[in-house]
PDB file of C-alpha atoms in Angstrom:
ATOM      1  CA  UNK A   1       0.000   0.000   0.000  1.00 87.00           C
ATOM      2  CA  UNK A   2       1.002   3.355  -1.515  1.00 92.00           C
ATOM      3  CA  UNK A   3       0.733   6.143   1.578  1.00 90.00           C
ATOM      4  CA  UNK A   4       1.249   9.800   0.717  1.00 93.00           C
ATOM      5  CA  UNK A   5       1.356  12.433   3.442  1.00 90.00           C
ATOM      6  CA  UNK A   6       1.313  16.312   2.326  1.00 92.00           C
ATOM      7  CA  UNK A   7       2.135  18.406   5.817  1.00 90.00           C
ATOM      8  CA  UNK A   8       1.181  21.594   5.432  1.00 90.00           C
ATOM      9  CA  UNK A   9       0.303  24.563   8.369  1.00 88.00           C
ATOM     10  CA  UNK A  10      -1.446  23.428  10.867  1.00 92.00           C
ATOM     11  CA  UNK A  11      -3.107  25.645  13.142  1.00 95.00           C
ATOM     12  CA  UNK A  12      -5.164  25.016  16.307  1.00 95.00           C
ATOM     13  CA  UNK A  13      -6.145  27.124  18.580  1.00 96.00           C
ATOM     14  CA  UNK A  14      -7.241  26.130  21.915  1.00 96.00           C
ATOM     15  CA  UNK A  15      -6.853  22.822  23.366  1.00 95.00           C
ATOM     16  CA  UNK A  16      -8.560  22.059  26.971  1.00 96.00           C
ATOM     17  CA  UNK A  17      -8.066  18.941  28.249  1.00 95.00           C
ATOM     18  CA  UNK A  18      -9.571  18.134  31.856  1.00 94.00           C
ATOM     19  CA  UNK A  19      -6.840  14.867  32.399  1.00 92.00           C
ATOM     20  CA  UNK A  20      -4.361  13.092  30.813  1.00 92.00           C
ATOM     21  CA  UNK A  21      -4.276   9.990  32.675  1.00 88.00           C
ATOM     22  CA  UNK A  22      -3.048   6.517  33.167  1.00 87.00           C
ATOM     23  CA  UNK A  23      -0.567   5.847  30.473  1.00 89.00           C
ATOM     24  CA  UNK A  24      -2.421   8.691  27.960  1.00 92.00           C
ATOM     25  CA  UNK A  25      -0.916  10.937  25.525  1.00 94.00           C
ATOM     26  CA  UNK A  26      -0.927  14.921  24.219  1.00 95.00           C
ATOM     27  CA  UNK A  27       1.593  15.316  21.596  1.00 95.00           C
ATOM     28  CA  UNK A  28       1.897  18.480  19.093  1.00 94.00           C
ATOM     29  CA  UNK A  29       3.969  16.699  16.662  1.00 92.00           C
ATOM     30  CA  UNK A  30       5.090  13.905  14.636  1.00 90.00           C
ATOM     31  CA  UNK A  31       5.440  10.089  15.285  1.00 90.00           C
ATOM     32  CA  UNK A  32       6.172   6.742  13.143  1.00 87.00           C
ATOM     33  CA  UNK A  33       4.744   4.223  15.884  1.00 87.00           C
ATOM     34  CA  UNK A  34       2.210   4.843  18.397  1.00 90.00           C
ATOM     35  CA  UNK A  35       1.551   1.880  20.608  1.00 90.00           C
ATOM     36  CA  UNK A  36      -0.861   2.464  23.705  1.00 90.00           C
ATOM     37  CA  UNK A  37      -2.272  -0.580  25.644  1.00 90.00           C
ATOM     38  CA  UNK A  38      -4.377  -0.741  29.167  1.00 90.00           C
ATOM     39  CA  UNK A  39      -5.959  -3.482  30.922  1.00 90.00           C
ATOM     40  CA  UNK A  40      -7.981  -3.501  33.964  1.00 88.00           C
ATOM     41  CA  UNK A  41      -9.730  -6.156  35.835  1.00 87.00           C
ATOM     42  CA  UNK A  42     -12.685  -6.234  38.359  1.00 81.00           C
ATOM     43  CA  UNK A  43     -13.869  -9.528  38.300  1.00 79.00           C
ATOM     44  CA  UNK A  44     -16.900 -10.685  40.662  1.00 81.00           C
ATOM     45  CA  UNK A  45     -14.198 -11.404  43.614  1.00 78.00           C
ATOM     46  CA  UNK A  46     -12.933  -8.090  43.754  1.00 83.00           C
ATOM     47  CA  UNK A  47     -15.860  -7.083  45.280  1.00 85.00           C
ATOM     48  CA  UNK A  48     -15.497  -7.570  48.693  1.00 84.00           C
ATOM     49  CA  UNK A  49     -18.337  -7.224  51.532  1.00 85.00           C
ATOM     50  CA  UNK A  50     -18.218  -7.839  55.244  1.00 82.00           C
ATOM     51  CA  UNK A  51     -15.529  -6.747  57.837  1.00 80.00           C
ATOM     52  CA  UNK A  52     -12.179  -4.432  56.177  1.00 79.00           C
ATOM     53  CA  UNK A  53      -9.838  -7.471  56.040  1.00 79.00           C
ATOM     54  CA  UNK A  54      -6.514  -5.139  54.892  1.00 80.00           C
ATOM     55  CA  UNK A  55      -5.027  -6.434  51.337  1.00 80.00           C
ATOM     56  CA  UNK A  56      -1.887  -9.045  51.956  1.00 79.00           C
ATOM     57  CA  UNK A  57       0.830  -6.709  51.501  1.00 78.00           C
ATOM     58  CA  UNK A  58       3.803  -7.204  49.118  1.00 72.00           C
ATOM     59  CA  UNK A  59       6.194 -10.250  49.763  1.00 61.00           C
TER      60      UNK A  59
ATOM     61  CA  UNK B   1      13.020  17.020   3.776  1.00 46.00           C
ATOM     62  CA  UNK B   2      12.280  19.735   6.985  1.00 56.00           C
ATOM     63  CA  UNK B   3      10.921  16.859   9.814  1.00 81.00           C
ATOM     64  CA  UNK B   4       7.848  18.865  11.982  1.00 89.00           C
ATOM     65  CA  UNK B   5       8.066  21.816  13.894  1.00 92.00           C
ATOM     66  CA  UNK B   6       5.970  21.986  17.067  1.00 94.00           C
ATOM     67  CA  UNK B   7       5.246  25.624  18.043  1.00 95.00           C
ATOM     68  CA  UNK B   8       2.902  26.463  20.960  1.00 95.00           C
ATOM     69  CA  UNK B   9       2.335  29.872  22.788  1.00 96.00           C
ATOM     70  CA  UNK B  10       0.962  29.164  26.083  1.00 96.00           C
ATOM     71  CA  UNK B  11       0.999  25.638  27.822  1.00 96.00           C
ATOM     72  CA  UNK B  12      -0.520  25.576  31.688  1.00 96.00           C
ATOM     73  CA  UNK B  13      -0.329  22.403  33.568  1.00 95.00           C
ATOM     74  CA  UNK B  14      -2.122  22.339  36.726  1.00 95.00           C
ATOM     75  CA  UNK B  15      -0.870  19.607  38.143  1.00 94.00           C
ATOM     76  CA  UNK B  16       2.487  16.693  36.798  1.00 93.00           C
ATOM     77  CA  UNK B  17       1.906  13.582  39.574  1.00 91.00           C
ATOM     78  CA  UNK B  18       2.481   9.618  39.713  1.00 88.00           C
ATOM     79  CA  UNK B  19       5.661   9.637  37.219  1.00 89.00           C
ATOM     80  CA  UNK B  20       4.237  11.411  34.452  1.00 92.00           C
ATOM     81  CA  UNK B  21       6.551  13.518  32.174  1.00 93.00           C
ATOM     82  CA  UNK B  22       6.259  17.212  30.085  1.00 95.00           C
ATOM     83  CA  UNK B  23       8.319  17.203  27.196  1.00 94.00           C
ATOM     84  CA  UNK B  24       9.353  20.077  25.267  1.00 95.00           C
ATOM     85  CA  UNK B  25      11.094  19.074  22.314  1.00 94.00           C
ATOM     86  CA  UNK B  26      12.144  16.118  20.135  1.00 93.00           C
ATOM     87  CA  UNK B  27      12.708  12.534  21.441  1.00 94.00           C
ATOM     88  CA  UNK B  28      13.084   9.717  19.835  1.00 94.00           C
ATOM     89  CA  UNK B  29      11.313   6.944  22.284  1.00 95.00           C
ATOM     90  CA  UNK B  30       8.909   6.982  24.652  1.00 94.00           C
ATOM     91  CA  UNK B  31       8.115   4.528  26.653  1.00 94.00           C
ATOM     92  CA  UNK B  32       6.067   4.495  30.033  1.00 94.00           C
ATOM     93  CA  UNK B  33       4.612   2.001  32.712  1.00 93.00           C
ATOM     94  CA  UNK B  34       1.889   2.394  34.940  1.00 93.00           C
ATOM     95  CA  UNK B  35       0.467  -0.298  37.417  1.00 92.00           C
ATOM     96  CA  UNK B  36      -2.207   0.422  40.208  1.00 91.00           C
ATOM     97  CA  UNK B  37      -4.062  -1.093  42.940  1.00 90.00           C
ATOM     98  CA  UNK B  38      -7.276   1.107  43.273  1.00 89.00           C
ATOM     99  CA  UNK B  39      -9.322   0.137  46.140  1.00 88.00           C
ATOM    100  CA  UNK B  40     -12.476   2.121  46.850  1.00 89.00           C
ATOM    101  CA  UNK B  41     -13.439   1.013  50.647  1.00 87.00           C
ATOM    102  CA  UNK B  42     -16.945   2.593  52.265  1.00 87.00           C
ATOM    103  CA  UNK B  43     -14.866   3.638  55.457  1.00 84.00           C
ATOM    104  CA  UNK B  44     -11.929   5.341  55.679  1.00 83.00           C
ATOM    105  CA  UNK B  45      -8.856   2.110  57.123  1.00 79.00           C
ATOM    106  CA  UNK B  46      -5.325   3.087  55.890  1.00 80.00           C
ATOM    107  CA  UNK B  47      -3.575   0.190  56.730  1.00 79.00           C
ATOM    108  CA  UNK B  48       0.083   1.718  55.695  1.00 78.00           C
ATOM    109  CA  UNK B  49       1.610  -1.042  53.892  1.00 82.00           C
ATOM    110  CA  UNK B  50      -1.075  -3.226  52.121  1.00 83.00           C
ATOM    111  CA  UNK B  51      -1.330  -4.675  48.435  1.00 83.00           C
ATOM    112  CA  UNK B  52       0.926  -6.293  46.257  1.00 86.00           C
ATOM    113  CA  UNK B  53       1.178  -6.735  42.655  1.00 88.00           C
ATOM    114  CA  UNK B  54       0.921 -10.652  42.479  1.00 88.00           C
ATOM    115  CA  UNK B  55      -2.763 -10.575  40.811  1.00 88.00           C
ATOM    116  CA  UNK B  56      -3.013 -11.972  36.924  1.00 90.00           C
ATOM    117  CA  UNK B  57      -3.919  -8.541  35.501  1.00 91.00           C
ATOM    118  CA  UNK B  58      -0.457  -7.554  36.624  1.00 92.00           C
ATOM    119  CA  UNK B  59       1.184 -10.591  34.657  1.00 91.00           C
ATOM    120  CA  UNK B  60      -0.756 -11.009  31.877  1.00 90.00           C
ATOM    121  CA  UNK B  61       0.102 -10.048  28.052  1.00 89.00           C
ATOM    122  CA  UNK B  62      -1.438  -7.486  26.586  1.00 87.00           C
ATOM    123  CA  UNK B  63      -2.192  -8.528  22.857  1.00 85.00           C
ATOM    124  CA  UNK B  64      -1.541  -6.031  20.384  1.00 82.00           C
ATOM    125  CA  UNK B  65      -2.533  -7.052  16.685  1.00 82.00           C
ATOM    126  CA  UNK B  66       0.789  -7.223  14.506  1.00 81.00           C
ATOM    127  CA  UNK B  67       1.161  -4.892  11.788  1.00 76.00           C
ATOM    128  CA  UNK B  68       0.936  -7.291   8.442  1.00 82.00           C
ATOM    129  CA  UNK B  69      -0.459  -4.776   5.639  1.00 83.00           C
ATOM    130  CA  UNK B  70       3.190  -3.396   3.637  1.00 87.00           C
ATOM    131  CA  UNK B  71       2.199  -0.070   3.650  1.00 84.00           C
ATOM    132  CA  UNK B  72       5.164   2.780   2.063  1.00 89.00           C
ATOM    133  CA  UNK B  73       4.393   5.995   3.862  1.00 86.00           C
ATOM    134  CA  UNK B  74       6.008   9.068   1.362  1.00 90.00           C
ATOM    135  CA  UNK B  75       5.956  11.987   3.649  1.00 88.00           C
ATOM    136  CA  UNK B  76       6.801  15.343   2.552  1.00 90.00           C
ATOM    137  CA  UNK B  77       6.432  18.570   4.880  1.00 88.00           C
ATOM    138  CA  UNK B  78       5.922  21.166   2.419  1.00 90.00           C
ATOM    139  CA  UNK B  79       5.086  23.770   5.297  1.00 91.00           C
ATOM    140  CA  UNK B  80       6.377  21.636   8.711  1.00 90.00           C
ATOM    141  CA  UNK B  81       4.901  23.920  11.028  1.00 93.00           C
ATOM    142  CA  UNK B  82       2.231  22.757  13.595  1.00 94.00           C
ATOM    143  CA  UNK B  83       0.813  25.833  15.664  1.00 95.00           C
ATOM    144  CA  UNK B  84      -0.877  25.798  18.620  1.00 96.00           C
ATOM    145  CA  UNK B  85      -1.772  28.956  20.580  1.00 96.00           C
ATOM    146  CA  UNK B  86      -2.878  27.620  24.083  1.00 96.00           C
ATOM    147  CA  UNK B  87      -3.444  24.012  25.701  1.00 96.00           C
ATOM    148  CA  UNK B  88      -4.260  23.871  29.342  1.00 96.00           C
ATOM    149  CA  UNK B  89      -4.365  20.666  31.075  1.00 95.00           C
ATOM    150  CA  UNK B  90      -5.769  20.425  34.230  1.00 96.00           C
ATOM    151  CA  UNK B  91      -4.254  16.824  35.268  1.00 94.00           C
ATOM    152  CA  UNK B  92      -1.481  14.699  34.190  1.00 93.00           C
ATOM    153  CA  UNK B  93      -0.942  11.827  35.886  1.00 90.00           C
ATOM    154  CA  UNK B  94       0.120   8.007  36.216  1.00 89.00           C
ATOM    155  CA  UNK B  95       2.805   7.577  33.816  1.00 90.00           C
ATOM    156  CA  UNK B  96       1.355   9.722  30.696  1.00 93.00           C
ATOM    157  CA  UNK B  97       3.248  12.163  28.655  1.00 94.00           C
ATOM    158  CA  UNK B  98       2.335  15.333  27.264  1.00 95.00           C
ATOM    159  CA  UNK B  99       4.848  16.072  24.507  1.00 95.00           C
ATOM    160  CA  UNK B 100       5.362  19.008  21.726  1.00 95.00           C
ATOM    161  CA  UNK B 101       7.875  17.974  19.547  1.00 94.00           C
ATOM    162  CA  UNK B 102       8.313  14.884  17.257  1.00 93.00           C
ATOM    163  CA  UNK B 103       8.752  11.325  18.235  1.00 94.00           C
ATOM    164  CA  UNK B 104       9.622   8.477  16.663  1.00 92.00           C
ATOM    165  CA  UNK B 105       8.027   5.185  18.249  1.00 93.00           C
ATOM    166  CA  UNK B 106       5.667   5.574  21.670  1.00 93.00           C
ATOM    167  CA  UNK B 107       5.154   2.271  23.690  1.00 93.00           C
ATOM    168  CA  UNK B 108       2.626   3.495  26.299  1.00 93.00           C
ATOM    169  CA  UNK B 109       1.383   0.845  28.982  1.00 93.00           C
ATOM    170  CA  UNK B 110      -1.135   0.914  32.181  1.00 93.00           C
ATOM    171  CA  UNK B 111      -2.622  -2.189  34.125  1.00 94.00           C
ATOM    172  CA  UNK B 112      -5.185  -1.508  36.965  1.00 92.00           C
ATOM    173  CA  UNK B 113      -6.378  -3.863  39.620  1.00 92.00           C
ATOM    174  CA  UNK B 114      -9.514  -3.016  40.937  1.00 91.00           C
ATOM    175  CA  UNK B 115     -11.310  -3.983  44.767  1.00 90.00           C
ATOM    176  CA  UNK B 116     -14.167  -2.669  46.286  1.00 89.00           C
ATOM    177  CA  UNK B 117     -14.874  -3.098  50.089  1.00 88.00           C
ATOM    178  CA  UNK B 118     -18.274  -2.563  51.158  1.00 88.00           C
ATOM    179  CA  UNK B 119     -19.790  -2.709  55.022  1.00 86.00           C
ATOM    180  CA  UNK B 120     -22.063  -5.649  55.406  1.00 83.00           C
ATOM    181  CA  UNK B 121     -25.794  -4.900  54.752  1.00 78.00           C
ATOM    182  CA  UNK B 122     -28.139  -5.537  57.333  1.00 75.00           C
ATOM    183  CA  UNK B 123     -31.613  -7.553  55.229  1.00 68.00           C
ATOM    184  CA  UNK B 124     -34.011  -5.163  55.966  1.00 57.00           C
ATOM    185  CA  UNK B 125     -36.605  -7.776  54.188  1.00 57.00           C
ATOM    186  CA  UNK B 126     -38.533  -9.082  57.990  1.00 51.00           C
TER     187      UNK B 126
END
């Protein structure tokens, strides 16, 4: 596949953005690659009710 | 060939928290890692040192479909100038970037772990 790019001015003017967060992105500018990836998991046992049993700590 | 030119007047960042980076001009990688534990609990226990990152989510691949098309990219920057007269950003946080300048390959990752702890209802059905 044949891919031609023609850059000419580009102007913007405002950009408001309320958060950039959790492995997110705000670029003014060029890239080849771009390669974002998030997972998250809340399966039915991370829903925990009764008594605040404090999470096993590390190691 | 002229690569891009990033030009912006005014940037205003409220707040730059949890590893998370501003870059003003060119780079040629960037590559960032976020994991958390976000626990939402209906009283407020701070237990100091609890959680730990042995959970699946944390170990898990992430599958990220290969690139098989051939594609030829011909790029030419007859004017390279981007312009940008104001960005204001109230947050930026857990390992993301706001950049202005050019780049060349951006490997972004985050993994969360969620747990909610609720108090125990009491069955108001009698």
């Amino acid at each position: 596949m044949e891919y031609h790019v023609y850059n000419r001015e580009l102007c913007v003017g405002t950009i408001k953005v309320t958060g950039v967060a959790s492995s997110s992105m705000i670029l003014v500018g060029d890239t080849e690659t771009i390669q974002l990836s998030s997972t998250f998991d809340t399966p039915a046992e991370s829903l925990i009710i009764g008594p605040f049993v404090p999470i096993t700590p590390q190691g | 060939m002229l690569s891009r030119l990033s030009s912006v007047q005014h940037l205003r960042v409220n707040i730059n928290s949890f590893s998370s980076v501003i870059e003003i001009g060119d780079s040629t990688f960037v590559n960032s890692f976020s994991r958390a534990l976000a626990v939402q609990r209906e009283e407020e226990f701070f237990y100091g040192s609890e959680g730990n990152y042995n959970y699946p989510v944390f170990k898990e691949p992430i599958r990220i479909p290969p690139l098989i098309e051939n594609v030829r990219i011909n790029r030419q920057n007859i004017n390279p100038v981007i312009n940008v007269s104001c960005i204001r950003v109230i947050g930026n946080a857990a390992a993301s970037v706001i950049h202005i300048g050019s780049t060349c390959h951006i490997h972004l990752e985050s993994r969360i772990k969620h747990i909610r702890q609720l108090r125990e209802r009491e069955n108001t059905q009698t």
